Tab-separated table of C-alpha atoms in Angstrom:
chain	number	residue	atom	x	y	z
I	95	MET	CA	32.144	33.922	15.941
I	96	PRO	CA	35.360	31.951	15.250
I	97	PHE	CA	35.561	28.512	16.855
I	98	LYS	CA	38.659	29.469	18.837
I	99	GLN	CA	36.792	32.326	20.481
I	100	LEU	CA	33.741	30.095	21.079
I	101	PHE	CA	36.009	27.578	22.798
I	102	ARG	CA	37.611	30.202	25.046
I	103	THR	CA	34.251	31.696	26.018
I	104	ALA	CA	32.821	28.265	26.811
I	105	TRP	CA	35.909	27.302	28.817
I	106	ARG	CA	35.676	30.477	30.920
I	107	SER	CA	32.001	29.757	31.655
I	108	ILE	CA	32.807	26.194	32.737
I	109	LYS	CA	35.650	27.351	35.008
I	110	VAL	CA	33.391	29.835	36.783
I	111	ASN	CA	31.382	26.900	38.213
I	112	LYS	CA	34.044	24.207	38.618
I	113	SER	CA	32.267	22.138	41.268
I	114	ARG	CA	28.954	22.143	39.437
I	115	SER	CA	30.653	21.308	36.133
I	116	LEU	CA	32.502	18.377	37.713
I	117	LEU	CA	29.317	16.995	39.276
I	118	THR	CA	27.553	17.423	35.939
I	119	VAL	CA	30.071	15.359	33.963
I	120	LEU	CA	30.354	12.711	36.682
I	121	GLY	CA	27.494	10.755	35.114
I	122	VAL	CA	29.263	10.730	31.744
I	123	ILE	CA	32.580	9.690	33.336
I	124	ILE	CA	30.950	6.812	35.215
I	125	GLY	CA	28.932	5.773	32.167
I	126	VAL	CA	31.912	5.646	29.796
I	127	ALA	CA	34.107	3.883	32.370
I	128	SER	CA	31.361	1.329	33.094
I	129	VAL	CA	30.874	0.539	29.406
I	130	ILE	CA	34.601	-0.046	28.883
I	131	ILE	CA	35.073	-2.143	32.040
I	132	LEU	CA	32.003	-4.351	31.590
I	133	VAL	CA	32.637	-4.926	27.887
I	134	SER	CA	36.292	-5.758	28.635
I	135	VAL	CA	35.165	-8.377	31.176
I	136	GLY	CA	32.804	-10.031	28.684
I	137	SER	CA	35.363	-9.906	25.849
I	138	GLY	CA	38.153	-11.151	28.112
I	139	LEU	CA	36.092	-14.104	29.264
I	140	LYS	CA	35.249	-15.001	25.676
I	141	ASP	CA	38.897	-14.777	24.547
I	142	TYR	CA	40.101	-16.788	27.541
I	143	ILE	CA	37.637	-19.637	27.055
I	144	THR	CA	38.295	-19.716	23.303
I	145	ASN	CA	42.080	-19.845	23.757
I	146	GLU	CA	41.890	-22.514	26.447
I	147	MET	CA	39.575	-24.685	24.365
I	148	GLN	CA	41.897	-24.362	21.371
I	149	ASP	CA	44.883	-25.284	23.557
I	150	MET	CA	43.215	-28.617	24.298
I	151	GLY	CA	43.550	-29.601	20.657
I	152	SER	CA	42.247	-28.283	17.372
I	153	ASN	CA	40.053	-31.339	16.718
I	154	LEU	CA	38.510	-31.872	20.136
I	155	VAL	CA	35.431	-34.026	20.769
I	156	MET	CA	33.758	-34.160	24.187
I	157	VAL	CA	31.562	-36.918	25.595
I	158	MET	CA	29.480	-35.520	28.442
I	159	PRO	CA	26.880	-37.181	30.679
I	160	GLY	CA	23.208	-36.348	30.226
I	161	ASP	CA	21.241	-34.880	27.337
I	162	ILE	CA	22.744	-31.439	26.688
I	163	LYS	CA	20.984	-29.084	24.273
I	164	LEU	CA	23.389	-26.405	23.088
I	165	ASP	CA	20.583	-24.320	21.598
I	166	LYS	CA	19.183	-23.884	25.122
I	167	MET	CA	22.460	-22.889	26.737
I	168	GLY	CA	22.130	-19.556	28.494
I	169	ALA	CA	18.340	-19.748	28.736
I	170	GLY	CA	18.065	-18.876	32.382
I	171	GLY	CA	21.133	-21.023	33.029
I	172	SER	CA	18.926	-24.148	33.099
I	173	ALA	CA	20.878	-26.055	30.466
I	174	MET	CA	24.206	-25.214	32.071
I	175	SER	CA	23.064	-26.174	35.565
I	176	SER	CA	21.519	-29.409	34.292
I	177	SER	CA	24.826	-30.382	32.635
I	178	PHE	CA	26.651	-29.998	35.959
I	179	ALA	CA	23.965	-32.038	37.700
I	180	ALA	CA	24.303	-34.727	35.020
I	181	MET	CA	28.076	-34.841	35.582
I	182	GLN	CA	27.472	-35.720	39.230
I	183	ALA	CA	25.106	-38.527	38.209
I	184	SER	CA	27.229	-39.626	35.238
I	185	LYS	CA	26.837	-43.123	33.810
I	186	LEU	CA	30.040	-42.911	31.768
I	187	LYS	CA	32.478	-45.645	32.746
I	188	LEU	CA	36.249	-45.911	32.488
I	189	GLU	CA	36.066	-48.921	30.175
I	190	TYR	CA	34.174	-46.847	27.592
I	191	ILE	CA	37.454	-45.074	26.842
I	192	ASP	CA	38.963	-48.341	25.567
I	193	ASP	CA	35.771	-49.065	23.600
I	194	LEU	CA	36.072	-45.741	21.795
I	195	ARG	CA	39.834	-46.004	21.262
I	196	GLN	CA	39.610	-49.493	19.785
I	197	GLY	CA	36.427	-48.872	17.790
I	198	ILE	CA	37.396	-45.568	16.160
I	199	PRO	CA	40.748	-45.532	14.317
I	200	GLU	CA	40.367	-41.799	13.624
I	201	ILE	CA	40.932	-41.000	17.333
I	202	LYS	CA	44.448	-39.696	17.977
I	203	ASP	CA	44.154	-39.504	21.767
I	204	ILE	CA	41.452	-39.947	24.402
I	205	VAL	CA	41.319	-39.263	28.150
I	206	GLY	CA	38.815	-39.546	30.981
I	207	ILE	CA	38.352	-37.130	33.874
I	208	VAL	CA	36.959	-37.167	37.411
I	209	MET	CA	36.840	-33.819	39.227
I	210	GLY	CA	36.719	-32.902	42.897
I	211	SER	CA	38.245	-30.604	45.496
I	212	ALA	CA	40.162	-31.180	48.701
I	213	PRO	CA	42.501	-29.267	51.032
I	214	ALA	CA	46.150	-29.916	50.154
I	215	ARG	CA	48.441	-30.259	53.183
I	216	TYR	CA	52.213	-30.337	53.549
I	217	GLN	CA	53.640	-30.045	57.061
I	218	ASN	CA	51.992	-26.892	58.494
I	219	GLU	CA	50.830	-25.492	55.145
I	220	VAL	CA	47.212	-26.012	54.027
I	221	ILE	CA	45.617	-24.620	50.858
I	222	SER	CA	42.453	-25.403	48.910
I	223	SER	CA	42.980	-27.235	45.636
I	224	GLN	CA	41.108	-28.653	42.679
I	225	VAL	CA	41.793	-32.359	42.232
I	226	LEU	CA	41.592	-33.765	38.730
I	227	GLY	CA	41.698	-37.519	38.334
I	228	THR	CA	42.674	-38.497	34.817
I	229	THR	CA	44.387	-41.042	32.618
I	230	GLU	CA	48.101	-41.281	31.878
I	231	ASN	CA	47.972	-39.433	28.530
I	232	TYR	CA	46.293	-36.243	29.765
I	233	THR	CA	49.413	-34.098	29.318
I	234	ASP	CA	49.784	-35.355	25.745
I	235	LEU	CA	46.387	-33.831	24.992
I	236	ARG	CA	47.080	-30.596	26.883
I	237	GLN	CA	50.795	-30.413	25.954
I	238	TYR	CA	52.009	-29.337	29.402
I	239	GLY	CA	55.693	-28.966	30.243
I	240	PHE	CA	57.260	-29.760	33.617
I	241	VAL	CA	59.437	-27.808	36.022
I	242	SER	CA	60.549	-31.088	37.575
I	243	GLY	CA	59.547	-34.732	37.475
I	244	GLY	CA	56.850	-35.937	35.101
I	245	PHE	CA	53.353	-37.371	34.784
I	246	PHE	CA	52.153	-40.738	36.032
I	247	GLY	CA	51.990	-43.758	33.727
I	248	LYS	CA	49.481	-46.420	32.734
I	249	ALA	CA	50.773	-48.786	35.438
I	250	ASP	CA	50.016	-46.108	38.074
I	251	VAL	CA	46.442	-45.787	36.772
I	252	ASN	CA	45.867	-49.540	36.589
I	253	SER	CA	47.275	-50.183	40.079
I	254	GLY	CA	45.646	-47.131	41.675
I	255	ARG	CA	48.986	-45.866	42.987
I	256	LYS	CA	48.710	-42.756	45.143
I	257	VAL	CA	50.938	-40.377	43.200
I	258	ALA	CA	50.253	-36.741	42.380
I	259	VAL	CA	51.385	-34.130	39.883
I	260	ILE	CA	50.918	-30.593	41.168
I	261	GLY	CA	50.474	-27.220	39.484
I	262	TYR	CA	53.011	-24.422	39.768
I	263	LYS	CA	50.945	-22.370	42.220
I	264	ILE	CA	50.323	-25.372	44.476
I	265	ALA	CA	54.053	-26.144	44.516
I	266	ASP	CA	54.991	-22.547	45.302
I	267	GLU	CA	52.475	-22.093	48.125
I	268	LEU	CA	52.976	-25.495	49.768
I	269	PHE	CA	56.705	-26.060	49.358
I	270	GLY	CA	58.319	-22.674	48.741
I	271	ASP	CA	62.017	-23.375	48.082
I	272	ILE	CA	61.758	-27.086	48.979
I	273	PRO	CA	61.929	-29.411	45.914
I	274	PRO	CA	58.434	-31.026	45.839
I	275	VAL	CA	59.279	-34.203	43.892
I	276	GLY	CA	59.504	-37.121	46.304
I	277	GLU	CA	57.650	-35.312	49.114
I	278	LYS	CA	54.264	-36.473	50.399
I	279	ILE	CA	51.123	-34.340	50.567
I	280	LYS	CA	47.665	-35.052	51.939
I	281	LEU	CA	44.572	-34.445	49.838
I	282	GLY	CA	41.720	-34.773	52.265
I	283	GLU	CA	42.360	-38.089	54.018
I	284	TYR	CA	44.535	-39.560	51.246
I	285	ARG	CA	48.348	-39.282	51.256
I	286	TYR	CA	50.098	-38.902	47.887
I	287	THR	CA	53.710	-38.850	46.715
I	288	VAL	CA	54.511	-35.878	44.476
I	289	ILE	CA	56.146	-37.077	41.236
I	290	GLY	CA	55.973	-33.917	39.090
I	291	VAL	CA	55.428	-30.145	38.960
I	292	ILE	CA	53.756	-28.623	35.884
I	293	GLU	CA	55.294	-25.421	34.555
I	294	GLU	CA	53.438	-22.161	35.168
I	295	LYS	CA	50.695	-21.501	32.619
I	296	GLY	CA	48.980	-18.472	34.151
I	297	GLY	CA	45.348	-17.541	33.656
I	298	GLN	CA	42.337	-18.048	35.872
I	299	GLY	CA	39.439	-20.435	36.054
I	300	THR	CA	38.892	-24.156	35.761
I	301	MET	CA	41.219	-24.652	32.791
I	302	SER	CA	44.402	-23.272	34.375
I	303	PRO	CA	46.644	-26.069	35.732
I	304	ASP	CA	48.476	-23.824	38.216
I	305	ASP	CA	46.161	-24.509	41.164
I	306	LYS	CA	45.339	-28.138	40.371
I	307	VAL	CA	46.528	-31.501	41.605
I	308	TYR	CA	46.468	-34.373	39.097
I	309	VAL	CA	46.097	-37.954	40.332
I	310	PRO	CA	45.362	-41.290	38.627
I	311	ILE	CA	41.678	-41.483	37.755
I	312	THR	CA	41.257	-44.782	39.601
I	313	VAL	CA	42.442	-43.205	42.865
I	314	ALA	CA	40.221	-40.160	42.352
I	315	GLN	CA	37.215	-42.432	41.912
I	316	ARG	CA	37.927	-44.050	45.281
I	317	GLN	CA	38.632	-40.767	47.058
I	318	PHE	CA	35.474	-39.029	45.837
I	319	GLY	CA	33.263	-42.111	45.937
I	320	GLN	CA	32.543	-42.112	42.196
I	321	SER	CA	32.223	-45.410	40.366
I	322	ASN	CA	31.879	-43.612	37.015
I	323	ILE	CA	33.737	-40.733	35.328
I	324	GLY	CA	32.666	-37.169	34.674
I	325	ILE	CA	33.733	-36.480	31.108
I	326	ILE	CA	35.698	-37.931	28.173
I	327	PHE	CA	37.904	-35.860	25.847
I	328	ALA	CA	38.919	-37.284	22.466
I	329	GLU	CA	41.125	-35.699	19.815
I	330	ALA	CA	40.566	-36.620	16.185
I	331	LYS	CA	43.586	-37.140	13.931
I	332	SER	CA	42.457	-34.350	11.596
I	333	ALA	CA	39.681	-31.815	11.146
I	334	ASP	CA	38.142	-34.038	8.477
I	335	ASP	CA	37.865	-36.884	10.988
I	336	VAL	CA	35.905	-34.935	13.634
I	337	ALA	CA	32.463	-35.640	12.187
I	338	ARG	CA	33.222	-39.366	11.942
I	339	VAL	CA	34.554	-39.476	15.524
I	340	VAL	CA	31.334	-37.829	16.739
I	341	SER	CA	29.027	-40.172	14.824
I	342	GLN	CA	31.025	-43.315	15.672
I	343	SER	CA	31.206	-42.338	19.362
I	344	GLU	CA	27.430	-41.977	19.467
I	345	GLU	CA	26.990	-45.357	17.780
I	346	ILE	CA	29.372	-47.163	20.172
I	347	LEU	CA	27.980	-45.543	23.338
I	348	LYS	CA	24.382	-46.327	22.358
I	349	ARG	CA	25.258	-49.989	22.783
I	350	ARG	CA	25.842	-49.278	26.466
I	351	LEU	CA	23.695	-46.265	27.306
I	352	ASP	CA	20.346	-44.704	26.468
I	353	ALA	CA	20.387	-41.717	24.119
I	354	ASP	CA	19.548	-39.261	26.924
I	355	GLU	CA	22.389	-40.497	29.162
I	356	PHE	CA	25.216	-38.944	27.145
I	357	THR	CA	25.974	-36.183	24.644
I	358	VAL	CA	28.812	-36.036	22.104
I	359	LEU	CA	29.906	-32.531	21.129
I	360	ASP	CA	32.693	-31.235	18.927
I	361	GLN	CA	34.834	-28.232	19.711
I	362	LYS	CA	33.372	-25.993	17.000
I	363	GLU	CA	29.829	-26.512	18.323
I	364	ILE	CA	30.896	-25.657	21.843
I	365	LEU	CA	32.931	-22.605	20.849
I	366	SER	CA	30.159	-21.300	18.605
I	367	THR	CA	27.573	-21.632	21.378
I	368	VAL	CA	29.828	-20.189	24.088
I	369	SER	CA	30.842	-17.270	21.836
I	370	GLY	CA	27.193	-16.529	21.076
I	371	ILE	CA	26.270	-16.531	24.764
I	372	LEU	CA	29.231	-14.356	25.749
I	373	ASN	CA	28.642	-11.929	22.868
I	374	THR	CA	25.050	-11.471	24.043
I	375	LEU	CA	26.251	-11.066	27.626
I	376	THR	CA	28.859	-8.485	26.590
I	377	ILE	CA	26.311	-6.425	24.658
I	378	ALA	CA	23.835	-6.646	27.557
I	379	LEU	CA	26.480	-5.498	30.051
I	380	GLY	CA	27.456	-2.622	27.776
I	381	GLY	CA	23.802	-1.639	27.347
I	382	ILE	CA	23.204	-1.616	31.096
I	383	ALA	CA	26.283	0.548	31.629
I	384	ALA	CA	25.175	2.892	28.829
I	385	ILE	CA	22.166	3.885	30.953
I	386	SER	CA	24.647	5.910	33.023
I	387	LEU	CA	25.432	7.918	29.882
I	388	LEU	CA	21.739	8.755	29.531
I	389	VAL	CA	21.681	9.918	33.159
I	390	GLY	CA	24.826	11.935	32.495
I	391	GLY	CA	23.197	13.575	29.478
I	392	ILE	CA	20.172	14.581	31.541
I	393	GLY	CA	22.550	16.053	34.111
I	394	ILE	CA	24.261	18.143	31.424
I	395	MET	CA	20.913	19.401	30.132
I	396	ASN	CA	19.773	20.371	33.639
I	397	MET	CA	23.025	22.211	34.345
I	398	MET	CA	22.840	24.095	31.050
I	399	LEU	CA	19.199	25.068	31.676
I	400	VAL	CA	20.181	26.431	35.096
I	401	SER	CA	23.085	28.244	33.447
I	402	VAL	CA	20.708	29.852	30.935
I	403	THR	CA	18.527	31.121	33.800
I	404	GLU	CA	21.500	32.450	35.765
I	405	ARG	CA	23.001	34.168	32.719
I	406	THR	CA	19.805	35.667	31.340
I	407	ARG	CA	21.025	39.269	31.788
I	408	GLU	CA	24.371	38.387	30.185
I	409	ILE	CA	22.542	36.891	27.202
I	410	GLY	CA	20.306	39.980	26.935
I	411	LEU	CA	23.319	42.300	27.041
I	412	ARG	CA	25.153	40.338	24.355
I	413	LYS	CA	22.099	40.301	22.113
I	414	ALA	CA	21.601	44.053	22.673
I	415	LEU	CA	25.190	44.561	21.521
I	416	GLY	CA	24.476	42.688	18.298
I	417	ALA	CA	25.130	39.016	19.082
I	418	LYS	CA	23.083	36.847	16.728
I	419	PRO	CA	20.838	34.023	18.069
I	420	GLU	CA	22.961	31.392	16.288
I	421	VAL	CA	26.100	32.676	18.069
I	422	ILE	CA	24.388	32.412	21.468
I	423	MET	CA	23.180	28.914	20.576
I	424	ALA	CA	26.653	27.893	19.391
I	425	GLN	CA	28.219	29.096	22.656
I	426	PHE	CA	25.897	27.083	24.923
I	427	LEU	CA	26.112	24.035	22.642
I	428	THR	CA	29.918	24.247	22.735
I	429	GLU	CA	29.836	24.283	26.541
I	430	ALA	CA	27.665	21.160	26.614
I	431	VAL	CA	29.881	19.329	24.103
I	432	MET	CA	33.042	20.285	26.014
I	433	LEU	CA	31.569	18.890	29.210
I	434	SER	CA	30.521	15.614	27.605
I	435	VAL	CA	33.738	15.127	25.597
I	436	GLY	CA	35.860	15.981	28.635
I	437	GLY	CA	33.838	13.510	30.686
I	438	GLY	CA	34.269	10.935	27.928
I	439	ILE	CA	38.067	11.301	27.941
I	440	PHE	CA	38.267	10.967	31.726
I	441	GLY	CA	35.865	8.015	31.537
I	442	ILE	CA	38.089	6.258	28.979
I	443	LEU	CA	41.143	6.716	31.214
I	444	LEU	CA	39.222	5.509	34.269
I	445	GLY	CA	37.699	2.563	32.399
I	446	GLY	CA	41.043	1.527	30.901
I	447	GLY	CA	42.721	1.706	34.303
I	448	GLY	CA	39.892	-0.237	35.931
I	449	ALA	CA	40.045	-2.963	33.260
I	450	MET	CA	43.822	-3.311	33.690
I	451	LEU	CA	43.377	-3.555	37.465
I	452	LEU	CA	40.705	-6.244	37.060
I	453	SER	CA	43.044	-8.198	34.770
I	454	LEU	CA	45.061	-9.077	37.878
I	455	PHE	CA	42.100	-11.127	39.118
I	456	MET	CA	40.200	-12.207	36.004
I	457	PRO	CA	40.636	-12.209	32.216
I	458	THR	CA	39.829	-8.850	30.590
I	459	THR	CA	40.265	-7.534	27.047
I	460	ILE	CA	39.920	-3.826	26.275
I	461	THR	CA	38.319	-3.618	22.837
I	462	ALA	CA	38.845	-0.668	20.498
I	463	TRP	CA	35.187	-0.720	19.462
I	464	SER	CA	33.935	-0.292	23.031
I	465	VAL	CA	36.258	2.689	23.578
I	466	ALA	CA	35.209	4.260	20.266
I	467	ILE	CA	31.487	3.738	20.866
I	468	ALA	CA	31.696	5.042	24.445
I	469	PHE	CA	33.501	8.189	23.284
I	470	ILE	CA	31.185	8.812	20.314
I	471	VAL	CA	28.106	8.353	22.503
I	472	SER	CA	29.523	10.716	25.142
I	473	ALA	CA	30.096	13.388	22.477
I	474	ALA	CA	26.604	12.802	21.077
I	475	VAL	CA	25.181	13.194	24.587
I	476	GLY	CA	26.543	16.743	24.718
I	477	ILE	CA	25.064	17.628	21.344
I	478	ILE	CA	21.656	16.014	21.903
I	479	PHE	CA	21.114	17.212	25.457
I	480	GLY	CA	22.738	20.581	24.834
I	481	VAL	CA	20.393	21.579	21.995
I	482	THR	CA	17.370	22.431	24.188
I	483	PRO	CA	19.213	24.783	26.600
I	484	ALA	CA	21.144	26.362	23.722
I	485	LYS	CA	17.958	26.922	21.718
I	486	ARG	CA	16.239	28.406	24.764
I	487	ALA	CA	19.132	30.828	25.301
I	488	SER	CA	19.181	31.898	21.645
I	489	GLU	CA	15.422	32.640	21.655
I	490	LEU	CA	15.490	34.964	24.691
I	491	SER	CA	14.246	38.470	23.949
I	492	PRO	CA	17.038	40.979	24.669
I	493	ILE	CA	14.601	43.454	26.313
I	494	GLU	CA	13.049	40.813	28.580
I	495	ALA	CA	16.491	39.392	29.347
I	496	LEU	CA	17.831	42.783	30.448
I	497	ARG	CA	14.840	43.259	32.735
I	498	HIS	CA	15.433	39.835	34.354
I	499	GLU	CA	16.290	39.941	38.067
């Protein structure tokens, strides 16, 4: 039988039971959509973190409190959680920044950071904000532009002056059309004078400046009751200098701290580890979602087996009129493949739409490989799970089939 005729016959059979056909392919639709959405979330998170880390400088070195083992990152989250706990109990001090700057000529720039959160208030407006206490050269490292005003200077850090630079989102939500520079805001119980507004950068998460308030690190230490600092970022002058900056930083800090009280990491180490973790997470999420495709395939097989039973007399009549077993098998297999492929197409559209909707709230990246794999698997589901019903239909005896009630 020509393929065109097989297609028409299969399409007519599917249309006869529209509701049952739709319910049958629902598992495939959900499975394909889930694979695309979950993989896009994992890929988007990986791309976002990678881009943000690269924006901080191509030759970045990080000094973090505690003994961090990158090879254990992601193992039950223990290494990650311990690093956050170490940051709270950090023994890194502000003066170590000068030690590193003066002792390592290969360092181009170096900054310290203290992190916290506090409600930001202006007149009757109150919003939650992330407060980042840092040194005067932070924007040189991050290369931020300004809508108005500028960043604080070394004198502000040394004197502990209560000045603040706010992100674009903070400025928009607190001030609206009012020019923020020169106005005073309250962060918790501290009152600050706004001296600058950072241009909109977009994105989500801890690395986006839009919903942050930047204050001198000395003031942040007082406000959050921290005598030490949370983390140090250093940028080497060139890629060739990174290894020396790491080794020299370790040597200088060991004069002040025990080996398990700090960890020096370079950007490539961090990105490699994070990428490995997120790749594993993405594959795991895709694998979990793919279980829905298996369920969908079982649904297709069940529907086709029921269809064989219901159409036993039709099959017997066709075989009595000369239809060959392979033609009967091809017809039922075509129906199963049409259901799974149709479900795959709808699933791709649903998954793509869902991923684009999620991108409004979190970083997502729709990958071509996830779409291709989801579609190929959905088509394979129809073939694999359609073989048994099709084979059963083709093996029916025409005499017994015609006698079937």
